[in-house]
Structure formats: C-alpha cells, structure tokens
Amino acid sequence: MPNTPPWKIPIEPLPQLSSKPPIPYLECPPELELKQLPSHLKYAFLGPESTLPVIISAKLSDVQEEKLLEVLANHREAIGWSVADLKWIDPSVCMHRIFLEEDSKPSQEAQRQLNPNMKEVVKKEVVKLLDASIIYPISDSQWVSPIHVVPKKFGITMVKNSEVAIHPDDQEKTTFTCPYGTFAYRRMPFGLCNAPATFQRCMMAIFSDMIENFLEVFMDDFLVFGSSFDNYLENLVLVLHDVKRRI
C-alpha cells in the first residue's frame, strides 16, 4: 500500500460500542478501586449503599465528619466520579480556539508502536471517550499526531480530557492516531497548547462572584474556606449548589 498514509495503517477493530450513553456513576456504581491514602486523609462513602467514595480529612471530629458528609450527600450530583458524570460547560461561556501562525503547515505524523499492555489501556480509553461523545472518528484531517501515553504512580493512562468545548473549526487540529484509527476531540484535552489557560479563564468567569470571598480556584482544584467550620460548610453549600444549578 505505497500510497496509504503511515498514520492510517494498521487499524485493529474496536469492541462494539454501546448504543446508549454510558451510565452515570450515581445510577450504576462500578467496582471500586481505592488507592492508599496518606495518613491525614481517609475515604468516606455516600449513597444508601455506601457506593460513592469521597476523600476527607482524617482529623475531623465525628460531628464535623457527619455534617460534611450530609452536605456532600445532598449535593452529590455536583460531584463527578466517572466520564459519564461529567456535565459539559455551555459553549457560550467558553470555547477553546487553536490559532496558527501564518506559515504553519499541516502535519500528519505516523503511529508509534505500543506494547500490548499500553495498547489495551489505549483501547479502553478510546472506547470510553467514544461512548461519551468526547471524541469522534475522523478520516480526512490534515492534522494528525500520535497519542502520548504517560506513566502514572498507580499505572498508565492517557492524557485526560476536560469539559471545555473546542470550536468546531478547530476540532480537526486535535486529531490523534492510534492502532484503532484516527479520532478528534469535541472537548478540550489538557495536552493542547494554552488549554490550561483557557480552562482557568473559564473557571474564573463562572465563579467570579465567589473567588477571593470564600473560594479560590486553580484549574480543577477548588479551595473553599470560612471563618469557622460551620461557616466553611455554608460556603461549600453555596459552591455545590451553584454547580448543580449550572448542570
């Protein structure tokens, strides 16, 4: 196949994709895979069958822990445990653009070889993102890059996506190739140039009325504070209620 672009071959079949969107964690919790925590943190569980894990301070008193878990349980729709739980940010609030320099030229890079373990990880991630409509198959993009698989402390994973939409005109520029085909992102992966800045601006805009009063935001890390524990809980309720209202 001398005329076939190297990034298109070979393509291995993917498992049959689900005809329905993935089920949210709240409706069908998967088997838990809890990781070891440092001594100042511990797991607690929400839900009638204690199937929804959260991480809280191990230094809270019994009364404080009970109050905190009650707040979290009452606002558990605002917490995401899986891709299916993610609620997309309205594109009218923020969309990521990928601007090019005038002399930029399209680039189609070849696939990189993956060992069997990594290929299995990639397959699971691709299927999961396809089912959640975060990525979509594409065959005619002028911009194709190989995937970047990174080692993590607790295993190997692909670079995760975010909730910020990519402008339709720029989606093909996110095209990646893997042994299972070529795909582009509808939602912004953090690996894109300037993606963290876009996400930070989006968070600052959404929570502008709370920031510096009782909330600090850095990327996807939220710090809620108050003058006392009860005041902190009041502020936490405001934040979680606002998140629920927006989704």
Short mmCIF file of C-alpha atoms in Angstrom, two decimals:
data_model
loop_
_atom_site.label_atom_id
_atom_site.label_comp_id
_atom_site.label_asym_id
_atom_site.label_seq_id
_atom_site.Cartn_x
_atom_site.Cartn_y
_atom_site.Cartn_z
CA MET A 1 0.00 0.00 0.00
CA PRO A 2 2.57 2.57 -1.12
CA ASN A 3 0.05 5.45 -1.29
CA THR A 4 -1.50 4.84 2.11
CA PRO A 5 -0.51 7.42 4.75
CA PRO A 6 1.53 5.73 7.52
CA TRP A 7 -0.83 7.06 10.22
CA LYS A 8 -3.72 5.05 8.76
CA ILE A 9 -2.22 1.57 8.99
CA PRO A 10 -2.72 -0.85 10.54
CA ILE A 11 -6.14 -0.39 12.13
CA GLU A 12 -7.31 -3.01 14.61
CA PRO A 13 -11.03 -3.48 15.30
CA LEU A 14 -12.52 -1.87 18.38
CA PRO A 15 -15.09 -3.63 20.55
CA GLN A 16 -18.72 -2.95 19.64
CA LEU A 17 -19.60 0.44 21.05
CA SER A 18 -22.63 0.80 23.23
CA SER A 19 -25.77 2.14 21.53
CA LYS A 20 -26.62 4.06 24.70
CA PRO A 21 -24.57 6.71 26.52
CA PRO A 22 -22.52 5.44 29.47
CA ILE A 23 -24.46 5.13 32.72
CA PRO A 24 -23.57 7.76 35.35
CA TYR A 25 -21.79 6.55 38.46
CA LEU A 26 -24.76 7.68 40.57
CA GLU A 27 -27.03 5.22 38.80
CA CYS A 28 -24.70 2.25 38.45
CA PRO A 29 -21.50 2.44 40.55
CA PRO A 30 -18.69 0.29 39.14
CA GLU A 31 -16.49 -1.90 41.28
CA LEU A 32 -14.35 0.34 43.49
CA GLU A 33 -10.58 0.54 43.05
CA LEU A 34 -9.47 2.54 46.07
CA LYS A 35 -5.85 3.64 46.34
CA GLN A 36 -3.82 4.00 49.50
CA LEU A 37 -4.06 7.48 51.05
CA PRO A 38 -1.63 9.42 53.24
CA SER A 39 -2.34 9.31 56.97
CA HIS A 40 -4.06 12.75 57.10
CA LEU A 41 -6.74 11.66 54.62
CA LYS A 42 -9.31 8.90 54.57
CA TYR A 43 -12.18 7.56 52.49
CA ALA A 44 -15.83 8.11 53.32
CA PHE A 45 -18.82 6.90 51.33
CA LEU A 46 -22.05 8.47 50.17
CA GLY A 47 -25.28 6.92 48.96
CA PRO A 48 -27.71 4.49 50.58
CA GLU A 49 -25.37 1.56 49.92
CA SER A 50 -22.13 3.49 50.56
CA THR A 51 -21.01 3.11 46.94
CA LEU A 52 -19.83 6.69 46.26
CA PRO A 53 -16.32 7.34 47.62
CA VAL A 54 -15.07 10.77 48.70
CA ILE A 55 -11.80 11.73 50.34
CA ILE A 56 -11.99 13.77 53.54
CA SER A 57 -9.65 14.84 56.31
CA ALA A 58 -8.88 12.19 58.90
CA LYS A 59 -8.61 14.90 61.56
CA LEU A 60 -12.29 15.86 61.60
CA SER A 61 -14.31 15.15 64.72
CA ASP A 62 -17.23 12.75 64.46
CA VAL A 63 -19.69 15.66 64.46
CA GLN A 64 -17.76 17.57 61.78
CA GLU A 65 -17.49 14.48 59.60
CA GLU A 66 -21.21 13.82 59.89
CA LYS A 67 -22.05 17.42 58.90
CA LEU A 68 -19.65 17.37 55.95
CA LEU A 69 -20.94 14.06 54.60
CA GLU A 70 -24.51 15.31 54.88
CA VAL A 71 -23.62 18.33 52.70
CA LEU A 72 -21.83 16.17 50.15
CA ALA A 73 -24.64 13.62 50.06
CA ASN A 74 -27.23 16.35 49.46
CA HIS A 75 -25.19 17.70 46.53
CA ARG A 76 -23.71 14.52 45.11
CA GLU A 77 -24.99 15.38 41.61
CA ALA A 78 -22.33 18.10 41.54
CA ILE A 79 -19.54 15.54 42.03
CA GLY A 80 -18.11 13.54 39.13
CA TRP A 81 -16.86 10.01 39.68
CA SER A 82 -16.54 8.99 36.02
CA VAL A 83 -16.64 10.39 32.49
CA ALA A 84 -20.37 9.65 32.36
CA ASP A 85 -20.90 12.01 35.32
CA LEU A 86 -19.32 15.00 33.58
CA LYS A 87 -21.71 17.80 32.62
CA TRP A 88 -20.45 19.91 29.76
CA ILE A 89 -19.77 23.61 30.09
CA ASP A 90 -22.04 25.67 27.86
CA PRO A 91 -20.03 26.64 24.73
CA SER A 92 -21.43 30.16 25.06
CA VAL A 93 -19.44 30.51 28.29
CA CYS A 94 -16.12 29.37 26.87
CA MET A 95 -14.73 27.61 23.80
CA HIS A 96 -11.12 26.74 23.12
CA ARG A 97 -9.57 28.04 19.92
CA ILE A 98 -6.40 26.79 18.26
CA PHE A 99 -4.77 29.64 16.38
CA LEU A 100 -1.96 29.03 13.90
CA GLU A 101 0.91 31.15 12.73
CA GLU A 102 0.70 32.34 9.14
CA ASP A 103 3.44 29.99 7.92
CA SER A 104 2.06 26.90 9.70
CA LYS A 105 1.63 23.81 7.55
CA PRO A 106 -0.49 20.71 8.20
CA SER A 107 1.34 17.75 9.70
CA GLN A 108 0.40 14.06 9.58
CA GLU A 109 2.63 12.02 11.87
CA ALA A 110 2.91 8.26 11.93
CA GLN A 111 1.66 6.00 14.69
CA ARG A 112 4.04 4.96 17.42
CA GLN A 113 4.42 1.33 18.34
CA LEU A 114 2.82 0.37 21.63
CA ASN A 115 3.49 -2.69 23.73
CA PRO A 116 0.48 -4.98 24.39
CA ASN A 117 -0.22 -3.53 27.86
CA MET A 118 -0.30 0.04 26.58
CA LYS A 119 -2.44 -0.94 23.60
CA GLU A 120 -5.02 -2.38 25.97
CA VAL A 121 -5.03 0.84 28.01
CA VAL A 122 -5.45 2.90 24.83
CA LYS A 123 -8.29 0.66 23.62
CA LYS A 124 -10.23 1.11 26.88
CA GLU A 125 -9.73 4.89 26.85
CA VAL A 126 -10.74 5.26 23.20
CA VAL A 127 -13.91 3.20 23.69
CA LYS A 128 -14.78 5.15 26.85
CA LEU A 129 -14.29 8.53 25.16
CA LEU A 130 -16.21 7.46 22.06
CA ASP A 131 -19.16 6.25 24.13
CA ALA A 132 -19.18 9.58 25.99
CA SER A 133 -19.04 11.54 22.67
CA ILE A 134 -15.87 13.28 23.80
CA ILE A 135 -14.04 12.15 20.65
CA TYR A 136 -15.26 11.08 17.23
CA PRO A 137 -13.72 9.14 14.31
CA ILE A 138 -12.23 11.26 11.55
CA SER A 139 -10.55 10.15 8.34
CA ASP A 140 -9.74 13.31 6.40
CA SER A 141 -7.90 15.54 8.88
CA GLN A 142 -4.78 17.35 7.70
CA TRP A 143 -3.51 17.41 11.29
CA VAL A 144 -2.63 14.02 12.79
CA SER A 145 -0.46 13.35 15.85
CA PRO A 146 0.39 10.10 17.63
CA ILE A 147 -1.08 9.58 21.10
CA HIS A 148 1.05 10.30 24.14
CA VAL A 149 0.83 7.61 26.81
CA VAL A 150 2.27 8.70 30.14
CA PRO A 151 3.19 6.63 33.21
CA LYS A 152 1.38 7.41 36.44
CA LYS A 153 2.13 6.49 40.02
CA PHE A 154 -0.72 3.99 40.03
CA GLY A 155 -0.39 2.77 36.45
CA ILE A 156 -0.52 4.04 32.89
CA THR A 157 -3.18 6.28 31.45
CA MET A 158 -3.83 8.56 28.51
CA VAL A 159 -3.90 12.32 28.99
CA LYS A 160 -7.40 13.12 30.24
CA ASN A 161 -9.90 15.45 28.68
CA SER A 162 -11.64 18.46 30.13
CA GLU A 163 -15.20 19.82 29.94
CA VAL A 164 -14.38 22.87 27.78
CA ALA A 165 -15.65 22.65 24.17
CA ILE A 166 -13.32 23.06 21.21
CA HIS A 167 -14.53 25.38 18.48
CA PRO A 168 -15.89 23.26 15.58
CA ASP A 169 -13.47 24.92 13.14
CA ASP A 170 -10.52 23.75 15.25
CA GLN A 171 -11.54 20.22 16.21
CA GLU A 172 -9.70 18.52 13.35
CA LYS A 173 -6.45 20.03 14.64
CA THR A 174 -6.75 17.76 17.69
CA THR A 175 -6.75 14.58 15.59
CA PHE A 176 -4.71 11.74 17.04
CA THR A 177 -3.83 8.36 15.62
CA CYS A 178 -3.61 5.03 17.41
CA PRO A 179 -3.78 1.37 16.37
CA TYR A 180 -7.59 1.63 16.33
CA GLY A 181 -7.99 4.55 13.94
CA THR A 182 -7.85 8.35 13.92
CA PHE A 183 -10.03 10.48 16.20
CA ALA A 184 -10.58 14.13 17.05
CA TYR A 185 -11.74 15.80 20.26
CA ARG A 186 -15.01 17.63 20.74
CA ARG A 187 -13.87 18.62 24.24
CA MET A 188 -10.58 20.19 25.18
CA PRO A 189 -7.80 17.81 26.27
CA PHE A 190 -5.36 19.42 28.68
CA GLY A 191 -2.48 18.43 26.43
CA LEU A 192 -3.33 21.18 23.93
CA CYS A 193 -1.22 24.32 23.85
CA ASN A 194 -2.83 27.02 26.03
CA ALA A 195 -5.54 24.61 27.19
CA PRO A 196 -4.78 25.20 30.90
CA ALA A 197 -5.10 28.96 30.41
CA THR A 198 -8.45 28.53 28.65
CA PHE A 199 -9.75 26.32 31.44
CA GLN A 200 -8.56 28.71 34.15
CA ARG A 201 -10.26 31.68 32.44
CA CYS A 202 -13.43 29.64 32.18
CA MET A 203 -13.42 28.75 35.90
CA MET A 204 -12.67 32.36 36.87
CA ALA A 205 -15.59 33.58 34.79
CA ILE A 206 -18.05 31.04 36.18
CA PHE A 207 -17.17 31.59 39.84
CA SER A 208 -16.22 35.27 39.68
CA ASP A 209 -18.74 36.26 42.39
CA MET A 210 -17.22 33.78 44.88
CA ILE A 211 -13.50 33.98 44.16
CA GLU A 212 -11.49 35.73 46.90
CA ASN A 213 -14.61 35.90 49.10
CA PHE A 214 -14.64 32.24 50.14
CA LEU A 215 -13.32 30.37 47.10
CA GLU A 216 -10.02 30.00 45.27
CA VAL A 217 -9.74 28.09 42.01
CA PHE A 218 -6.67 26.78 40.23
CA MET A 219 -7.60 24.69 37.21
CA ASP A 220 -9.78 21.86 38.53
CA ASP A 221 -8.72 22.33 42.16
CA PHE A 222 -11.19 24.22 44.34
CA LEU A 223 -10.38 25.61 47.79
CA VAL A 224 -13.39 26.65 49.86
CA PHE A 225 -12.69 28.42 53.14
CA GLY A 226 -14.54 30.10 56.00
CA SER A 227 -14.07 31.75 59.40
CA SER A 228 -15.20 28.57 61.18
CA PHE A 229 -16.08 25.01 60.26
CA ASP A 230 -19.79 25.79 60.13
CA ASN A 231 -19.12 28.88 58.02
CA TYR A 232 -16.98 26.74 55.73
CA LEU A 233 -19.89 24.32 55.30
CA GLU A 234 -22.23 27.20 54.45
CA ASN A 235 -19.81 28.37 51.77
CA LEU A 236 -19.34 24.83 50.47
CA VAL A 237 -23.11 24.54 50.07
CA LEU A 238 -23.13 27.74 48.00
CA VAL A 239 -20.43 26.40 45.69
CA LEU A 240 -22.02 22.97 45.25
CA HIS A 241 -25.47 24.49 44.79
CA ASP A 242 -24.10 26.78 42.07
CA VAL A 243 -22.50 23.82 40.31
CA LYS A 244 -25.78 21.86 40.45
CA ARG A 245 -27.68 24.89 39.10
CA ARG A 246 -25.35 25.14 36.11
CA ILE A 247 -25.60 21.46 35.16
#
